[in-house]
Every structure is written in C-alpha cells, then in structure tokens.
Short mmCIF file of C-alpha atoms in Angstrom, two decimals:
data_model
loop_
_atom_site.label_atom_id
_atom_site.label_comp_id
_atom_site.label_asym_id
_atom_site.label_seq_id
_atom_site.Cartn_x
_atom_site.Cartn_y
_atom_site.Cartn_z
CA MET A 159 109.69 -148.72 -22.75
CA LYS A 160 112.50 -147.72 -20.75
CA THR A 161 112.44 -144.25 -18.99
CA PRO A 162 115.80 -143.43 -17.74
CA THR A 163 115.78 -141.51 -14.98
CA GLN A 164 118.91 -139.07 -13.94
CA VAL A 165 119.61 -139.28 -10.45
CA ASN A 166 121.83 -136.71 -9.02
CA GLU A 167 120.02 -136.91 -5.80
CA ILE A 168 117.76 -138.97 -3.70
CA ALA A 169 115.71 -138.29 -0.81
CA ILE A 170 115.60 -140.81 1.75
CA VAL A 171 111.90 -140.87 4.04
CA LEU A 172 111.81 -142.59 7.85
CA PRO A 173 108.61 -142.11 8.48
CA ALA A 174 108.92 -142.45 13.19
CA TYR A 175 107.02 -142.62 15.73
CA ASN A 176 108.29 -143.33 18.98
CA GLU A 177 111.70 -144.59 17.93
CA GLU A 178 114.51 -143.16 19.89
CA LYS A 179 116.16 -146.75 20.29
CA ASP A 180 116.46 -147.69 16.38
CA LEU A 181 116.68 -144.65 14.44
CA PRO A 182 120.03 -143.44 15.89
CA VAL A 183 121.52 -146.51 14.85
CA LEU A 184 119.46 -146.39 11.44
CA LEU A 185 120.93 -142.97 10.86
CA GLU A 186 124.53 -143.09 11.51
CA ASN A 187 124.22 -146.91 8.97
CA ILE A 188 122.74 -144.49 5.90
CA ARG A 189 125.53 -141.82 7.14
CA SER A 190 128.19 -144.51 6.67
CA LYS A 191 126.32 -146.50 3.91
CA MET A 192 125.77 -143.84 1.50
CA ALA A 193 129.28 -142.34 1.36
CA ASP A 194 130.02 -144.76 -1.10
CA MET A 195 127.08 -143.97 -3.34
CA PRO A 196 127.54 -142.03 -6.28
CA PHE A 197 124.68 -139.67 -5.94
CA LYS A 198 123.96 -137.26 -3.25
CA TYR A 199 121.26 -137.69 -0.61
CA THR A 200 119.07 -135.89 2.06
CA VAL A 201 117.23 -138.19 4.80
CA VAL A 202 113.66 -136.82 5.76
CA VAL A 203 112.53 -137.87 9.20
CA VAL A 204 109.02 -137.53 9.58
CA ASP A 205 108.00 -137.53 13.25
CA ASP A 206 104.48 -138.20 13.59
CA GLY A 207 103.74 -137.06 17.07
CA SER A 208 106.33 -139.17 18.99
CA LYS A 209 106.47 -139.16 22.95
CA ASP A 210 110.36 -139.40 23.61
CA ARG A 211 113.59 -138.25 21.92
CA THR A 212 112.69 -139.16 18.12
CA ALA A 213 112.82 -135.64 17.10
CA GLU A 214 115.79 -134.79 19.11
CA ILE A 215 118.05 -137.80 17.50
CA ALA A 216 117.01 -135.95 14.31
CA ARG A 217 118.05 -132.79 14.96
CA GLU A 218 121.39 -134.38 16.43
CA ALA A 219 121.80 -136.26 13.37
CA ALA A 220 121.61 -132.90 11.29
CA LYS A 221 124.47 -131.87 12.53
CA VAL A 222 126.53 -134.41 11.11
CA MET A 223 124.25 -135.44 8.01
CA PRO A 224 121.81 -134.04 5.33
CA LEU A 225 119.01 -134.19 7.57
CA LYS A 226 115.63 -132.86 7.42
CA LEU A 227 113.10 -132.73 9.95
CA VAL A 228 109.16 -132.57 9.36
CA GLN A 229 107.01 -133.18 12.58
CA HIS A 230 103.78 -133.97 13.51
CA GLU A 231 102.14 -132.29 16.50
CA VAL A 232 100.10 -135.08 17.35
CA ASN A 233 100.37 -138.90 16.09
CA LYS A 234 98.57 -139.42 12.52
CA GLY A 235 99.55 -142.83 11.74
CA LEU A 236 101.62 -144.65 9.26
CA GLY A 237 99.63 -143.20 5.95
CA GLU A 238 99.65 -139.84 7.42
CA GLY A 239 103.80 -140.05 7.83
CA ILE A 240 104.12 -141.73 4.04
CA GLN A 241 101.95 -139.12 2.62
CA THR A 242 104.06 -136.41 4.59
CA GLY A 243 107.68 -137.94 3.54
CA LEU A 244 106.79 -138.46 -0.02
CA ARG A 245 105.58 -135.24 -0.40
CA GLU A 246 108.51 -133.78 1.07
CA GLY A 247 111.31 -136.32 -0.79
CA TRP A 248 109.60 -135.73 -4.34
CA LEU A 249 110.67 -132.56 -4.52
CA ILE A 250 114.08 -132.80 -2.98
CA GLY A 251 115.27 -135.95 -4.94
CA ASP A 252 114.96 -137.12 -8.59
CA VAL A 253 114.17 -140.56 -6.15
CA VAL A 254 112.51 -141.03 -2.85
CA VAL A 255 113.69 -143.92 -1.32
CA VAL A 256 110.92 -145.39 2.36
CA MET A 257 112.59 -147.02 4.83
CA ASP A 258 111.30 -148.49 8.25
CA SER A 259 112.56 -146.62 11.05
CA ASP A 260 112.82 -149.62 13.45
CA ASN A 261 116.64 -150.75 12.05
CA THR A 262 115.10 -153.62 10.05
CA HIS A 263 116.26 -152.60 6.27
CA ASN A 264 119.60 -152.53 5.16
CA PRO A 265 120.92 -149.16 3.02
CA VAL A 266 122.92 -151.12 1.52
CA TYR A 267 120.07 -151.85 -0.85
CA ILE A 268 119.63 -148.63 -1.35
CA GLN A 269 122.00 -148.52 -4.56
CA ASP A 270 120.40 -151.24 -6.42
CA MET A 271 117.03 -150.42 -6.43
CA VAL A 272 118.41 -146.45 -7.31
CA LYS A 273 120.02 -148.25 -10.56
CA ILE A 274 116.61 -149.83 -11.54
CA ILE A 275 114.88 -146.50 -11.84
CA ARG A 276 118.03 -144.96 -13.66
CA GLU A 277 117.65 -147.21 -16.29
CA GLY A 278 115.01 -146.87 -16.81
CA ASP A 279 113.44 -150.10 -16.01
CA ALA A 280 110.66 -149.38 -13.28
CA ASP A 281 108.78 -146.51 -11.74
CA VAL A 282 109.21 -148.38 -8.43
CA VAL A 283 111.20 -150.70 -7.06
CA ILE A 284 110.30 -153.32 -3.80
CA ALA A 285 112.88 -154.99 -1.58
CA SER A 286 110.86 -158.14 -1.48
CA ARG A 287 110.81 -160.75 1.02
CA PHE A 288 109.43 -163.05 -1.87
CA GLN A 289 112.37 -163.26 -4.22
CA SER A 290 114.76 -165.83 -4.28
CA GLY A 291 117.84 -165.08 -2.08
CA SER A 292 115.68 -163.15 0.24
CA VAL A 293 116.01 -163.64 3.74
CA VAL A 294 114.48 -162.94 6.23
CA GLN A 295 115.21 -163.09 10.37
CA GLY A 296 113.71 -162.80 13.57
CA VAL A 297 109.80 -161.94 12.03
CA PRO A 298 107.02 -163.35 14.18
CA PHE A 299 104.83 -166.17 12.73
CA ILE A 300 102.02 -164.30 12.86
CA ARG A 301 103.73 -161.31 10.58
CA VAL A 302 104.51 -163.81 8.12
CA ILE A 303 101.57 -165.43 8.07
CA LEU A 304 99.75 -162.01 7.32
CA SER A 305 102.48 -161.11 4.57
CA TRP A 306 102.04 -164.49 2.62
CA GLY A 307 98.31 -163.71 3.27
CA CYS A 308 98.33 -160.69 1.40
CA PHE A 309 100.40 -161.93 -1.11
CA LEU A 310 97.95 -164.82 -1.73
CA MET A 311 94.62 -161.79 -1.25
CA MET A 312 96.26 -159.93 -4.01
CA LYS A 313 98.05 -162.18 -6.65
CA VAL A 314 94.17 -163.51 -6.99
CA LEU A 315 91.82 -159.91 -7.05
CA LEU A 316 93.54 -157.59 -8.04
CA PRO A 317 97.64 -158.30 -9.37
CA TYR A 318 100.41 -156.33 -9.99
CA ARG A 319 102.93 -157.07 -12.90
CA ASN A 320 106.26 -157.91 -11.02
CA VAL A 321 105.22 -157.34 -7.62
CA ARG A 322 104.79 -159.99 -4.68
CA ASP A 323 105.13 -157.86 -1.64
CA TYR A 324 102.74 -156.01 -1.61
CA SER A 325 103.20 -155.02 2.16
CA THR A 326 106.85 -153.82 2.73
CA GLY A 327 107.44 -150.48 3.45
CA PHE A 328 111.10 -151.10 1.88
CA ARG A 329 110.48 -149.72 -1.42
CA ALA A 330 112.11 -146.94 -3.96
CA TYR A 331 109.74 -144.42 -6.07
CA ARG A 332 111.15 -141.89 -9.32
CA SER A 333 109.98 -139.28 -8.25
CA LEU A 334 108.39 -138.08 -11.53
CA THR A 335 105.76 -141.17 -11.06
CA LEU A 336 105.38 -139.68 -7.56
CA GLY A 337 104.17 -136.16 -8.89
CA ARG A 338 102.12 -137.33 -11.23
CA LEU A 339 100.42 -139.46 -8.45
CA ILE A 340 100.04 -136.20 -6.56
CA LYS A 341 98.55 -134.60 -9.59
CA ASN A 342 95.89 -136.96 -10.38
CA ALA A 343 94.87 -138.36 -6.87
CA GLY A 344 95.60 -134.78 -4.79
CA PRO A 345 97.63 -133.90 -1.98
CA ARG A 346 95.84 -136.67 0.40
CA PHE A 347 96.61 -139.53 -2.26
CA LEU A 348 96.14 -141.96 0.66
CA GLU A 349 93.13 -142.76 2.90
CA GLU A 350 94.95 -145.48 5.21
CA SER A 351 96.57 -144.24 8.49
CA SER A 352 97.16 -147.91 9.62
CA PHE A 353 99.40 -150.24 7.69
CA ALA A 354 97.65 -150.70 5.16
CA CYS A 355 98.55 -147.69 3.65
CA MET A 356 101.63 -149.17 1.97
CA LEU A 357 98.35 -151.67 0.10
CA GLU A 358 96.90 -148.77 -1.02
CA LEU A 359 100.02 -146.97 -1.86
CA LEU A 360 101.17 -149.33 -4.27
CA LEU A 361 97.08 -149.84 -5.47
CA ARG A 362 97.48 -146.37 -6.37
CA LEU A 363 100.82 -146.89 -8.37
CA ARG A 364 98.89 -149.92 -10.85
CA TRP A 365 95.93 -146.66 -11.32
CA LEU A 366 98.75 -144.87 -12.13
CA GLY A 367 100.09 -147.67 -14.52
CA ALA A 368 103.80 -147.24 -12.80
CA ARG A 369 105.98 -150.52 -13.71
CA ALA A 370 107.15 -152.14 -10.63
CA ALA A 371 110.71 -154.27 -10.12
CA GLU A 372 111.50 -156.37 -6.98
CA ILE A 373 114.70 -157.26 -5.95
CA PRO A 374 115.64 -159.31 -2.78
CA TYR A 375 116.89 -158.54 0.60
CA THR A 376 117.97 -159.72 3.78
CA LEU A 377 114.78 -158.33 6.75
CA ARG A 378 116.54 -158.02 10.30
CA TYR A 379 113.97 -158.04 12.15
CA ASP A 380 116.37 -159.58 14.95
CA LEU A 381 118.03 -156.05 15.19
CA LYS A 382 114.75 -154.09 16.01
CA ILE A 383 114.60 -153.12 19.80
CA GLY A 384 111.83 -151.13 19.85
CA VAL A 385 108.38 -152.15 20.16
CA SER A 386 106.17 -152.80 17.21
CA LYS A 387 103.18 -150.66 16.27
CA MET A 388 101.41 -152.72 14.41
CA ARG A 389 97.90 -154.35 15.12
CA ILE A 390 97.38 -157.40 12.88
CA LEU A 391 93.62 -158.24 13.51
CA ARG A 392 93.09 -154.17 12.68
CA THR A 393 95.35 -154.38 9.36
CA MET A 394 93.95 -157.78 8.01
CA ARG A 395 90.72 -155.86 8.47
CA ARG A 396 91.83 -152.65 6.28
CA TYR A 397 93.66 -155.14 3.89
CA PHE A 398 90.01 -156.29 2.67
CA THR A 399 89.53 -152.29 3.06
CA VAL A 400 91.55 -151.06 0.12
CA VAL A 401 90.97 -154.01 -1.85
CA GLY A 402 87.28 -153.31 -1.82
CA ARG A 403 87.88 -149.07 -2.56
CA TYR A 404 90.16 -149.99 -5.98
CA TRP A 405 88.71 -152.89 -6.92
CA ALA A 406 86.67 -151.18 -10.05
CA LYS A 407 89.53 -148.93 -10.70
CA ASP A 408 90.63 -148.42 -14.04
CA VAL A 409 94.60 -147.66 -15.06
CA LEU A 410 94.69 -144.04 -16.18
CA PRO A 411 95.33 -143.51 -19.64
CA GLN A 412 98.97 -142.83 -20.23
CA ALA A 413 100.20 -139.19 -21.69
CA GLU A 414 103.31 -137.64 -22.11
CA GLU A 415 105.69 -136.83 -19.06
CA PRO A 416 106.37 -133.70 -18.29
CA SER A 417 109.86 -132.92 -16.78
CA LEU A 418 110.70 -133.66 -12.88
CA ASN A 419 110.73 -129.71 -12.74
CA GLU A 420 108.37 -128.93 -15.31
CA LEU A 421 105.62 -130.80 -12.67
CA ARG A 422 106.88 -129.78 -9.42
CA ASP A 423 106.16 -125.49 -11.38
CA GLN A 424 102.84 -126.73 -12.06
CA LEU A 425 102.10 -128.31 -8.68
CA GLY A 426 103.26 -125.48 -7.04
CA SER A 427 101.31 -123.02 -8.70
CA ARG A 428 98.21 -124.79 -7.17
CA ALA A 429 99.82 -123.79 -3.48
#
C-alpha cells in the first residue's frame, strides 16, 4: 500500500569522527547540489568526540548553509552517532538522509531517494552497491568481500524484502517511520556502537514492518582522504551478534499511523 509523504524539508545527518580532511568538500558539495532541489534542508553534523577540526569546520559552514552541530564530548562510536543524528533529524525534516562524512557519497542521489518516499513506495531507501548500474571505485578488496558476505548471510538468515545492501551508510528514512521506531523501541534503539549498527538499524526497521527500496549509485571511495575507522574482524564478529539478537523477533502488528506532528507531540510529552 502506498503511503505518500509531503516533503517540505529534509534533514541530512552526517556522523563524523576526525573528518577534517573530507568534511569541507562534502559540505560544499551538499550546499551546491541542494540549491537545485525542490525542498528545504538542514544538515545535522554529529561530531563524535573528534580530536581534530571537525567541529570548527561545521561551525564555519553554518555561516553559509543551514547546519546544526551536535557534539559528543567523547567518542562513542558510529552507533551512537547515528542514533543522535536520527533523533535530531526526524524532528526537523519529513525525510532524514544519512550519509558518510568522508566524501564517498554524492548528494546528487538525494532527490531520487526522497522521490520514492514522497510517492509512498517505501519507508527507507538505500543507495545500494548491489543494484544494476551501481559503480564502486577504490574500495579495498577486503571491504568488498565483507559487504558481499553480509549480503549473502542476510539473504539466507534474515532476508529483508527489496534489500541487497545491508551495510551501506547512505540511506533515506521517512521521518514518520523513525518516530514509530523510537516510540516502539525507546530512545536507545541501537545497541551496536560499531559499523554493524547499520545492519542493526535495518533489522529494527524490518521488525517494524517498514518497506524498503534501493537505487543504484556510484560509491567514490577513491575520493576519501582520511583514514578508515572500520575494524574488519570486529565488524564481522558483530554482524553475527546482531543477527543472533534479532533472529527471533516477529514483525510488529501494523496499526493506523498517526501524523508526523502527532507523533512528535506524543514523544515530546515523554521528555
């Protein structure tokens, strides 16, 4: 069933840890690309205890573009950065887009992702490396193997309809769906702090009954200047932990949805 969404504004969440080398280029790219899109936007930079100039760069960018900086005093990991960003973003926009802060994702795809949600065809849209027409440039071989391994594992153990790329960080979420997730799972809706949090978030949405769709895109890992923070072996172990945690979870019964403003009011009254 289609669930069209009026999209007047979106939030673009950028979890960032020591991204002073790549963040300036990405922010300028967002500012340039968003100028031609038919909705307003606010960038939410979540500085996860960076030791470099990440926060200073965000403050400077806020002078020339709509940007909100949220800071963790200490590094808490990607999972906490994603949670903080999504909690901030769904209160701002009708759609929340999450991107990596290392300039490997091109914001030009945002319009296509938002269109699918606006037309009511999905609650989460994934920029997927495994769709026909996708291009992956510069990704280390071991990370390619990890991504394929995650896809094959999920296809066998916990398949999610229309999903092939379970670990990418480039996604768009319907804010009403995020509100339902927070309402049903609580403020701490992710337990993983590692890169496996991206898989956990999808399994949370699967549990919620959220509809998913994917679009092809070009991943430009060759544009990344900063050092990768992913620990391959740890991430692989955490994937299995996440699958075990969600193995027996049944999909929640589907109920009539409140409006986005009603849901914001309900959750706001709990604070």
